[in-house]
Short mmCIF file of C-alpha atoms in Angstrom, two decimals:
data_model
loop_
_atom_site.label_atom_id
_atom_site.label_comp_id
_atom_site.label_asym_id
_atom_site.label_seq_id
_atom_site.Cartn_x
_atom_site.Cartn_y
_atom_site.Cartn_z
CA UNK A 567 -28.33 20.28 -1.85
CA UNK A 568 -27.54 19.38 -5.60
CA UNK A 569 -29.33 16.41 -7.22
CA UNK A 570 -28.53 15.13 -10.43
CA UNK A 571 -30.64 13.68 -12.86
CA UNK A 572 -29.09 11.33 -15.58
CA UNK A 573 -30.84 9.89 -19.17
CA UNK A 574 -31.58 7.31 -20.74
CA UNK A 575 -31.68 4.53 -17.84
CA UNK A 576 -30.27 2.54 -20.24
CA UNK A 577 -29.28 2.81 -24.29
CA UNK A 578 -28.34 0.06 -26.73
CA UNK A 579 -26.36 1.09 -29.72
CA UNK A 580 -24.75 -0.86 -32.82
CA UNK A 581 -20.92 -0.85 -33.10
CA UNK A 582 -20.03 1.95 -34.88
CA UNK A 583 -22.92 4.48 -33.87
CA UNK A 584 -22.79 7.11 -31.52
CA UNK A 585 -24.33 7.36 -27.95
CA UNK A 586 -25.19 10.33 -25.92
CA UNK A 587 -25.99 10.53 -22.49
CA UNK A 588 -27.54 13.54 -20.78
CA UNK A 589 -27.45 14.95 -16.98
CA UNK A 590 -29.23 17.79 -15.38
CA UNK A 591 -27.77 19.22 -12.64
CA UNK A 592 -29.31 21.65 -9.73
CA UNK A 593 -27.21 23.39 -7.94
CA UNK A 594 -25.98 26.42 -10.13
CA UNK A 595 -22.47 26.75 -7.80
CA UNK A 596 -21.30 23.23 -9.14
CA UNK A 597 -18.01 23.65 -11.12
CA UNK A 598 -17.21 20.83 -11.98
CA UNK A 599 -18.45 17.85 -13.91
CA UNK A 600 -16.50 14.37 -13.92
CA UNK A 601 -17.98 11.04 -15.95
CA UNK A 602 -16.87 7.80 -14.34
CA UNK A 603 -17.47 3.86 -16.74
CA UNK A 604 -18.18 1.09 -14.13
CA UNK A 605 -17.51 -2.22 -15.19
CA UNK A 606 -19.28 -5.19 -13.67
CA UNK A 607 -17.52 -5.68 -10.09
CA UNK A 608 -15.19 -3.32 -10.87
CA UNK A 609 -14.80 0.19 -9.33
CA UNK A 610 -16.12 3.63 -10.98
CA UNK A 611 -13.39 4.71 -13.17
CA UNK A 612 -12.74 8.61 -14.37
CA UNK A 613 -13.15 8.79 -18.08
CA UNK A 614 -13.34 12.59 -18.63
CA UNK A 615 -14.37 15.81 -16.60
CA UNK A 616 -15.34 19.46 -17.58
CA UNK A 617 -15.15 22.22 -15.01
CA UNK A 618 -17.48 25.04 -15.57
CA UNK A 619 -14.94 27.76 -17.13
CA UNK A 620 -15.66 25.79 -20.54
CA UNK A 621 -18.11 24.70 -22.92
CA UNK A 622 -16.16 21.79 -24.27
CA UNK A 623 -13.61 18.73 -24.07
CA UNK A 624 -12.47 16.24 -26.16
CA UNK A 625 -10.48 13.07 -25.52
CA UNK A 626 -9.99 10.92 -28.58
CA UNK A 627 -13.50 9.58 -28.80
CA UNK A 628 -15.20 11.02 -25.61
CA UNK A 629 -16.85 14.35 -25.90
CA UNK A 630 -18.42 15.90 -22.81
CA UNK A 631 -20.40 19.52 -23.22
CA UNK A 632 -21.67 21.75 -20.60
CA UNK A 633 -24.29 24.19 -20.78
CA UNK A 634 -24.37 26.21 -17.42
CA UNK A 635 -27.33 28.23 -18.45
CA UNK A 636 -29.36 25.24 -18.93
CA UNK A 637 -27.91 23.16 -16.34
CA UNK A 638 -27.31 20.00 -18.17
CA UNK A 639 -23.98 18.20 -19.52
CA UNK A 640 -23.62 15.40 -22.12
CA UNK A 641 -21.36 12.51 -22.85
CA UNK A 642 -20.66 11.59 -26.14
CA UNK A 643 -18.95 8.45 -27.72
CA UNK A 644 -18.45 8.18 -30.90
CA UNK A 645 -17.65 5.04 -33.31
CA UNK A 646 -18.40 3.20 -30.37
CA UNK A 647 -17.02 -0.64 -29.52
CA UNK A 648 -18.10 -3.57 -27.86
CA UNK A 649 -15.40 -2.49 -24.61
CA UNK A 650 -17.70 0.81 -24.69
CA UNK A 651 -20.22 -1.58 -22.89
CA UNK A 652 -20.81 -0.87 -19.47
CA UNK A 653 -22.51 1.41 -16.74
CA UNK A 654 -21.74 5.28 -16.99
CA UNK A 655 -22.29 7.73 -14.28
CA UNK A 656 -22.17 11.55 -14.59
CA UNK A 657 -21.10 13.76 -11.55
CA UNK A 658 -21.15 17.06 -10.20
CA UNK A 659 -19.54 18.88 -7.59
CA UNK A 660 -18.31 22.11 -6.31
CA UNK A 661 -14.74 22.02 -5.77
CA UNK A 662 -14.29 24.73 -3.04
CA UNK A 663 -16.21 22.03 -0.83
CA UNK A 664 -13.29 19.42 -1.01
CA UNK A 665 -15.14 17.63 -4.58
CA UNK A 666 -18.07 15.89 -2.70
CA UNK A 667 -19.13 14.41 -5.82
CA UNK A 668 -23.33 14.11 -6.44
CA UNK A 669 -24.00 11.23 -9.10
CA UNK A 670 -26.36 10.44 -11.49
CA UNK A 671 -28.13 6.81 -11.12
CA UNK A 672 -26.18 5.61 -14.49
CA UNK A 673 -26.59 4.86 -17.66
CA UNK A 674 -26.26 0.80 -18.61
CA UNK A 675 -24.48 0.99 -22.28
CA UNK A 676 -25.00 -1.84 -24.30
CA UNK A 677 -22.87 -1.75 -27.88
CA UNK A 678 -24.30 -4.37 -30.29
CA UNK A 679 -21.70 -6.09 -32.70
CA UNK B 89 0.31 -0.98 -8.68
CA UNK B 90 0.00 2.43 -7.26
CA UNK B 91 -4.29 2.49 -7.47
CA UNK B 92 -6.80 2.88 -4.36
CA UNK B 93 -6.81 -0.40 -2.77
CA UNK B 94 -9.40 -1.84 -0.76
CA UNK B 95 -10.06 -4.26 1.95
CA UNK B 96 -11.41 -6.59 1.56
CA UNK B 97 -13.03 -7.23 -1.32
CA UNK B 98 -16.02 -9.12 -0.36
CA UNK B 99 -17.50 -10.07 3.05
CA UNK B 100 -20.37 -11.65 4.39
CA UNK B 101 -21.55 -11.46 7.87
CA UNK B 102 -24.31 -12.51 10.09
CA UNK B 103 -27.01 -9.49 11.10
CA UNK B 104 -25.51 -8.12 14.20
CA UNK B 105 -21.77 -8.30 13.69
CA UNK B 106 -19.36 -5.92 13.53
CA UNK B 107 -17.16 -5.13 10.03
CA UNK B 108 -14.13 -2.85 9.38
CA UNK B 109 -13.05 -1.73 5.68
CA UNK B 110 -10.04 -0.67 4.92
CA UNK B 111 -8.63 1.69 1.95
CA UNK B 112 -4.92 2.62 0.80
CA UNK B 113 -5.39 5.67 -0.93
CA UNK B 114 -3.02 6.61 -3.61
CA UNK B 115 0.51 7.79 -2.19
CA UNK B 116 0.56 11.36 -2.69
CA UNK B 117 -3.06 12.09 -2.26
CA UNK B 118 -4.40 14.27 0.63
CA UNK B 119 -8.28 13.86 0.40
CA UNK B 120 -9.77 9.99 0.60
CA UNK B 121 -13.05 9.73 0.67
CA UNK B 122 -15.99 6.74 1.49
CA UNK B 123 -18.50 6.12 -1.08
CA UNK B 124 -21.54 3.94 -0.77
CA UNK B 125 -23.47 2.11 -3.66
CA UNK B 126 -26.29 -0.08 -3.77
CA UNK B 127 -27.51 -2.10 -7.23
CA UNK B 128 -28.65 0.43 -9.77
CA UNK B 129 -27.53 3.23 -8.12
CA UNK B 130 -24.88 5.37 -8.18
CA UNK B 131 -22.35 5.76 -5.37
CA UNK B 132 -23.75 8.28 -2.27
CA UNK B 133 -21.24 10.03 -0.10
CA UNK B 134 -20.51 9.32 3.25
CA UNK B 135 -17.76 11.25 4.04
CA UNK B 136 -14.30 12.66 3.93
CA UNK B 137 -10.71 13.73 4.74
CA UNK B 138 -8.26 16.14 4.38
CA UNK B 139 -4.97 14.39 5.57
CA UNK B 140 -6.27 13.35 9.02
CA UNK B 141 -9.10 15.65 9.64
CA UNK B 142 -12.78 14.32 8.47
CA UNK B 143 -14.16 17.27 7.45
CA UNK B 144 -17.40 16.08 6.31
CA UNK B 145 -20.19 13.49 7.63
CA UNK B 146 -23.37 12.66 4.89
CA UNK B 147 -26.35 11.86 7.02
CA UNK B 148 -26.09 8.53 5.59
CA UNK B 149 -23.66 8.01 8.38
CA UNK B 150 -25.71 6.29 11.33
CA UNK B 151 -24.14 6.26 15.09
CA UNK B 152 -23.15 2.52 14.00
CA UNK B 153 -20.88 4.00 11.18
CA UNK B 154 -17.12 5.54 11.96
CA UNK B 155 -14.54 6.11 9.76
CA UNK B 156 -11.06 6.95 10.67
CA UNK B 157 -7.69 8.49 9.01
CA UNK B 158 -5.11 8.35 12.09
CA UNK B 159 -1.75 9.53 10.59
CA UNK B 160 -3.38 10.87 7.23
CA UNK B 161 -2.70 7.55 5.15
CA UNK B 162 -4.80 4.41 5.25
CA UNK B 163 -8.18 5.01 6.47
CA UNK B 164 -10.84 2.49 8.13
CA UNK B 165 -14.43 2.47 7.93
CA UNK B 166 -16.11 0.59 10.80
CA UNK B 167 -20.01 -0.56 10.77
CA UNK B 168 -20.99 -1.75 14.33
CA UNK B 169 -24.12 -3.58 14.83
CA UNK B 170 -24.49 -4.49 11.07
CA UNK B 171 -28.06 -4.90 9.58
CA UNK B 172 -29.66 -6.41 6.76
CA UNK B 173 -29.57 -2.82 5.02
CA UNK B 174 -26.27 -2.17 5.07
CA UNK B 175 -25.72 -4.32 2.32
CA UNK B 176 -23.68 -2.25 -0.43
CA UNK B 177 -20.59 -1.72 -1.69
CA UNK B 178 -18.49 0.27 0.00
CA UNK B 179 -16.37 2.55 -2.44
CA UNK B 180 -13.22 4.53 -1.10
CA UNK B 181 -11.92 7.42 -3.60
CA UNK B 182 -8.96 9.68 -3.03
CA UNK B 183 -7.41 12.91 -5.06
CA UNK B 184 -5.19 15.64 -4.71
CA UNK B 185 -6.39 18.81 -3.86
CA UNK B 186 -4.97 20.68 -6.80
CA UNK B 187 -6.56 18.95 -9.74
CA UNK B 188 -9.46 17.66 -7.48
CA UNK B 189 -9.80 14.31 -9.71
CA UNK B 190 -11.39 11.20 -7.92
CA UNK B 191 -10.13 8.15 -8.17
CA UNK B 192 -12.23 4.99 -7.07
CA UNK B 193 -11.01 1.97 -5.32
CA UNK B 194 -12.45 -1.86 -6.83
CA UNK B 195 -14.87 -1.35 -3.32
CA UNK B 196 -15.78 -3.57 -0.63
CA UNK B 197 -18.84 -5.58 -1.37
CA UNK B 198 -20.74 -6.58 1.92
CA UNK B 199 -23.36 -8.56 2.21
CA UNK B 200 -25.46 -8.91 5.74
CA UNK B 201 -27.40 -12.14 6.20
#
């Protein structure tokens, strides 16, 4: 079945800085490629996805790349803010099979002000 | 509010005892789902449906564990028998099948004494 591996454990940034998160992924079928934020006590919330017919998305200051030859996909945020703070979890899945998403064990972002 | 919604929140029972769940998936979604995360770790799948049909069981899911969709709405997730390892949250997701995007519930934390 498809395991996912997900890096750093956890990352500390200043306000303003980037951050990058990586994921590895095993199962060459997966398609598709969701990130979720998880707030303390909160549920996992979808923040961007990528399916595998492209290399690249954008939304405003989330980036997420995919590189199906290597098997690994990034998240980036950049000029990042103190509400940036919080536990991010990549995913993969292959969407003929009904989405069964296979997650990473996070990533706990701290932004510094 | 027209989110996942979960039921309830938190609960703590005695080693032994019997819990149900409950999730109100979002309105026009066909697929719900049951998610289960412990601290540190991302959420593990335990199963799902499409409308009232559970189409797929993780092994995750002991005997003790049944989840149930009767009319293709609500669904229920039962522990019987509860031990001190059950403790988790319990995460319920739904989505449409056209755009496949998950969307998480706030969970149901339980805690087994």
């Amino acid at each position: 079945g498809e395991n996912v591996e997900q890096h750093p454990s956890t990352l500390s940034v200043q306000e303003g800085d980037s951050a990058v998160i990586k994921c590895t992924y095993s199962d060459s079928a997966s398609n598709y490629f969701p990130w979720y934020k998880q707030e303390l006590g909160k549920g996992p919330q979808l923040i961007i996805d990528i399916r595998s017919n492209v290399g690249e998305k954008k939304d405003q200051r989330i980036a997420v790349t995919l590189n199906k030859t290597a098997k690994h996909f990034s998240l980036h945020i950049t000029e990042t803010q103190p509400e940036d703070s919080a536990v991010y979890f990549c995913a993969a899945a292959l969407r003929e099979y009904g989405n069964k998403l296979v997650f990473g064990a996070g990533t706990i972002l701290r932004v510094k002000s | 509010d027209t989110g996942v919604s979960q039921d309830p929140r938190h609960k703590i029972t005695k080693r032994g005892q019997n819990v149900t769940f409950r999730c109100d998936p979002i309105s026009e979604h066909n697929r719900l789902y049951w998610y289960r995360q412990t601290l540190g770790q991302g959420p593990e799948f335990l199963t799902y449906f499409q409308n009232e049909a559970q189409l797929e069981k993780s092994r995750l899911l002991s005997d003790r564990f049944s989840a149930e969709r009767p009319k293709g709405s609500f669904s229920t997730l039962e522990i019987q028998r509860t031990e001190q390892g059950d403790s988790a949250m319990y995460l319920c997701a739904s989505s449409d099948a056209q755009t496949g995007e998950l969307f998480f519930g706030e969970g149901s934390r339980l805690t087994v004494l």
